[in-house]
PDB file of C-alpha atoms in Angstrom:
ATOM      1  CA  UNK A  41      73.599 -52.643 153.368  1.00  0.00           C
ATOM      2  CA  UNK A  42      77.129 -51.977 152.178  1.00  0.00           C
ATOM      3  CA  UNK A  43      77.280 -48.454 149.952  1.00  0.00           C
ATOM      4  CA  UNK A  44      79.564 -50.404 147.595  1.00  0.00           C
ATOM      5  CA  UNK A  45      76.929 -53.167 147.308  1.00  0.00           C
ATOM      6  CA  UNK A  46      74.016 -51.065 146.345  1.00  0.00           C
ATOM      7  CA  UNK A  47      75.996 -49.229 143.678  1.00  0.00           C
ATOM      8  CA  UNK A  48      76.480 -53.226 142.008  1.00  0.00           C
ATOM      9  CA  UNK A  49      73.056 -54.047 142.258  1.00  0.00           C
ATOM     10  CA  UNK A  50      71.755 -50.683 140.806  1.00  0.00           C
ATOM     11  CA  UNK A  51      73.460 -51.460 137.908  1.00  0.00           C
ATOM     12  CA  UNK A  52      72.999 -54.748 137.768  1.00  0.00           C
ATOM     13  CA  UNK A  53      68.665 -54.314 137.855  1.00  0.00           C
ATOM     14  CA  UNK A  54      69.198 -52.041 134.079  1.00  0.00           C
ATOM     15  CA  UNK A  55      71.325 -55.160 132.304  1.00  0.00           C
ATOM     16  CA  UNK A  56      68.882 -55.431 129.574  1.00  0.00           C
ATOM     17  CA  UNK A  57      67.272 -59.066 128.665  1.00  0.00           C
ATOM     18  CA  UNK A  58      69.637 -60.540 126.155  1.00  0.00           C
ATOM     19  CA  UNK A  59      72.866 -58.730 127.282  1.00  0.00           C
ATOM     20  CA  UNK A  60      75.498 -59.879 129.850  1.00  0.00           C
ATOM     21  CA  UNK A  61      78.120 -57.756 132.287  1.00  0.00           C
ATOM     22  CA  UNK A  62      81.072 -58.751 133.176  1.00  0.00           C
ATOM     23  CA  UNK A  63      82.200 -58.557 136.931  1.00  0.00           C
ATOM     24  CA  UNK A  64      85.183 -56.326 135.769  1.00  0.00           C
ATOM     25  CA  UNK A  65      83.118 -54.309 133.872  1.00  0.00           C
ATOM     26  CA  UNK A  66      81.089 -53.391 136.858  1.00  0.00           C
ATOM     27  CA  UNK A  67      83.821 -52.730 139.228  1.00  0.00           C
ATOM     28  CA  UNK A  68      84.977 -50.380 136.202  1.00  0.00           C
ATOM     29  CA  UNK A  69      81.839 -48.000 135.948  1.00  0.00           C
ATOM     30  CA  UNK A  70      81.735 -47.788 139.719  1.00  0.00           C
ATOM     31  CA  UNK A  71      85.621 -46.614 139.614  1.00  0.00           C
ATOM     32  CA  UNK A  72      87.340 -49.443 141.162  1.00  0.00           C
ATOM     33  CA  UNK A  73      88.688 -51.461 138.736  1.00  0.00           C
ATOM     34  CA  UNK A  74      90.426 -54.327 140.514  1.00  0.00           C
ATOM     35  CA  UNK A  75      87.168 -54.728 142.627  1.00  0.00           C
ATOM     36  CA  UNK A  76      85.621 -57.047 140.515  1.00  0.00           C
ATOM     37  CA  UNK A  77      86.300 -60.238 143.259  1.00  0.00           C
ATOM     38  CA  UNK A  78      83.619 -57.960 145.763  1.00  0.00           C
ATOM     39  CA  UNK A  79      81.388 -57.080 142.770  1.00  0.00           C
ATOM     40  CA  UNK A  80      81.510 -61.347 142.833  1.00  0.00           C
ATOM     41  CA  UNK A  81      80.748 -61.135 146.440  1.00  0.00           C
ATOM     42  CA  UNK A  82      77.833 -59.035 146.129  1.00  0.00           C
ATOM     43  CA  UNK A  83      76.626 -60.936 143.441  1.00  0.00           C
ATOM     44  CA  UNK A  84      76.384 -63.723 145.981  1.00  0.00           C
ATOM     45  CA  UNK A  85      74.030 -62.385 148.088  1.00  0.00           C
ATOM     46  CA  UNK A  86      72.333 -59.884 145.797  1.00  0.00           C
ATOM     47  CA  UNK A  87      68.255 -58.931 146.503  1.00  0.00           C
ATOM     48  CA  UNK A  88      65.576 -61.381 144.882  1.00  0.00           C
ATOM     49  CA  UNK A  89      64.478 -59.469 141.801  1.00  0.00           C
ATOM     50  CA  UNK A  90      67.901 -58.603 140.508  1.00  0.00           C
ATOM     51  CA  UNK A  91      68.704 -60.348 137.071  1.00  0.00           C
ATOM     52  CA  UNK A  92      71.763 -62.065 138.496  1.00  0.00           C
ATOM     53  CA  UNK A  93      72.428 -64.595 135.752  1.00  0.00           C
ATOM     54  CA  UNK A  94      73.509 -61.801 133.515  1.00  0.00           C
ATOM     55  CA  UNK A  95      76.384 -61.101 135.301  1.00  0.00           C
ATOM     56  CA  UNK A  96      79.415 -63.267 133.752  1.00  0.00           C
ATOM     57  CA  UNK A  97      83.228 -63.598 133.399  1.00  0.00           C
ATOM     58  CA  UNK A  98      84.725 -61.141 131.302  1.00  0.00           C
ATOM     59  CA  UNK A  99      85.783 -64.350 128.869  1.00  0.00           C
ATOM     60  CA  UNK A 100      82.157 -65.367 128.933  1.00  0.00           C
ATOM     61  CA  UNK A 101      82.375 -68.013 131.426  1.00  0.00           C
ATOM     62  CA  UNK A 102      79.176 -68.714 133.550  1.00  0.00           C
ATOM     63  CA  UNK A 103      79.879 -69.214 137.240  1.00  0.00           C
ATOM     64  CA  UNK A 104      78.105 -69.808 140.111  1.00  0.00           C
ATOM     65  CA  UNK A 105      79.298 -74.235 140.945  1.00  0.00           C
ATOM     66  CA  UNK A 106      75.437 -75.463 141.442  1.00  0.00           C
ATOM     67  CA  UNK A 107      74.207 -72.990 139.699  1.00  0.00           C
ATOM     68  CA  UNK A 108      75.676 -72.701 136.915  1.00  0.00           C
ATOM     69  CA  UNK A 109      73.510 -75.244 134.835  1.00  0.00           C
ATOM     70  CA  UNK A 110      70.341 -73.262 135.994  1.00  0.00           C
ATOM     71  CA  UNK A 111      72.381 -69.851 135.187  1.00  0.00           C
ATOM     72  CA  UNK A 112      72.788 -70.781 131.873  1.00  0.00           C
ATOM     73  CA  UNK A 113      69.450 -72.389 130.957  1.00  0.00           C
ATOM     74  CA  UNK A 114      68.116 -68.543 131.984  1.00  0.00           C
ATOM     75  CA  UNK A 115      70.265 -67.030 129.972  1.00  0.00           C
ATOM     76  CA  UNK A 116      69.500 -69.195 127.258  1.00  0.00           C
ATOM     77  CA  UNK A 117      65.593 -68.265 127.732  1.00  0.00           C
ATOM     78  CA  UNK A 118      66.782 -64.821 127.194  1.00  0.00           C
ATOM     79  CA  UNK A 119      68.498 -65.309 123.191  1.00  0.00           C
ATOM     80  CA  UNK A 120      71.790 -65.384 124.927  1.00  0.00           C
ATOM     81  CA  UNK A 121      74.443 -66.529 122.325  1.00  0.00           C
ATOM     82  CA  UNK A 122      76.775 -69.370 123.426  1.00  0.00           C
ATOM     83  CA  UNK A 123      80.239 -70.594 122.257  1.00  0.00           C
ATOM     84  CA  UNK A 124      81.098 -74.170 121.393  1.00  0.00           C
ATOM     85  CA  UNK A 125      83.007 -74.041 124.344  1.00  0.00           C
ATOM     86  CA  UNK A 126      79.831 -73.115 126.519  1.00  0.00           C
ATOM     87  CA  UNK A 127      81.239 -69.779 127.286  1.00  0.00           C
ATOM     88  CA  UNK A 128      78.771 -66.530 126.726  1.00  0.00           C
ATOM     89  CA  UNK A 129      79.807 -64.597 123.102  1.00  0.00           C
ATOM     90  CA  UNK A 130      80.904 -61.815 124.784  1.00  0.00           C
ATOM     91  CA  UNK A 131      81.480 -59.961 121.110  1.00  0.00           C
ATOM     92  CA  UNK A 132      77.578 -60.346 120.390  1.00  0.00           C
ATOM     93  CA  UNK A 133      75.880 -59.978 123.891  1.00  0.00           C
ATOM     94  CA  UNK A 134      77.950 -57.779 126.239  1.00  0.00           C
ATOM     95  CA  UNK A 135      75.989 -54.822 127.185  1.00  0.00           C
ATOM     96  CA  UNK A 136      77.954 -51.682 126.049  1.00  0.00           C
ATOM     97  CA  UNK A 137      76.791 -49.813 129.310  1.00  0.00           C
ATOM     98  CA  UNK A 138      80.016 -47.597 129.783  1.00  0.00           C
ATOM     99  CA  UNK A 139      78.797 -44.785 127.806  1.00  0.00           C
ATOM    100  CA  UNK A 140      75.728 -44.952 130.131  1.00  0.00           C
ATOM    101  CA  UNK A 141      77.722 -44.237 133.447  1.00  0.00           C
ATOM    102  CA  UNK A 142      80.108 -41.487 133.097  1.00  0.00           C
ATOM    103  CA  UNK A 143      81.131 -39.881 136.867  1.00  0.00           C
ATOM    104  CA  UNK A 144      77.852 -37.855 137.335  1.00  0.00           C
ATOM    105  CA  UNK A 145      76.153 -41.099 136.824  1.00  0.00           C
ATOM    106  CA  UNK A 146      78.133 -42.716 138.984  1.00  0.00           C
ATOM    107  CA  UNK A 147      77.438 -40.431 141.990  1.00  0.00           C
ATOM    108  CA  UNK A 148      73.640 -39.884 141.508  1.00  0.00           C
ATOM    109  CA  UNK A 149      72.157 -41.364 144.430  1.00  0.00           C
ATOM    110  CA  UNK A 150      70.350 -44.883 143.673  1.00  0.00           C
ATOM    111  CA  UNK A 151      67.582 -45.619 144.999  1.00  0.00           C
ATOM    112  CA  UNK A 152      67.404 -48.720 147.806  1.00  0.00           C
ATOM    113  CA  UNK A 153      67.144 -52.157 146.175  1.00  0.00           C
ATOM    114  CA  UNK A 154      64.568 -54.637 147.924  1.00  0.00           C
TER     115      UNK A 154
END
């Protein structure tokens, strides 16, 4: 599996139920801040398990074309605040998880997803 992959996913498995991470906020803890199109990628083919639908846009926006309806009816299941414009509140449910990966963190070996 791709190193850069497992990084996403290992932070993507501690998003805790009733928060949401942006793609750009991912590709920031992991150092690579104009990666978030690959942290998309990954998300695309991440492990069963993984609590995908709490990755977003960093405006709030669900995506995923198909999935998107089933996306958000999860995230509803898990107190997720919505917009009038159907767009996650960002304000009220993005994870502050920054603080949580400073460059040690980021380095620590993870351990294999799957």
């Amino acid at each position: 599996m791709n190193p850069f992959y497992e990084q996403i996913y290992g932070i993507v498995e501690q998003i805790p139920y009733g928060k949401v991470v942006s793609y750009s906020q991912i590709a920031r803890m992991l150092g690579r801040p104009r990666a978030e199109r690959e942290v998309g990628r990954a998300m695309r083919c991440c492990p069963d398990g993984l609590p995908w639908q709490r990755v977003v846009m960093k405006d709030g926006t669900i995506t995923g074309g198909f999935y998107a309806d089933m996306r958000r009816a999860i995230l509803e299941t898990e107190d997720i605040t919505f917009l009038p414009d159907g767009r996650v509140d960002m304000d009220l449910c993005r994870w502050q998880c920054e603080r949580f990966f400073n460059t040690e963190c980021q380095q620590k070996e993870r351990p294999p997803v799957g």
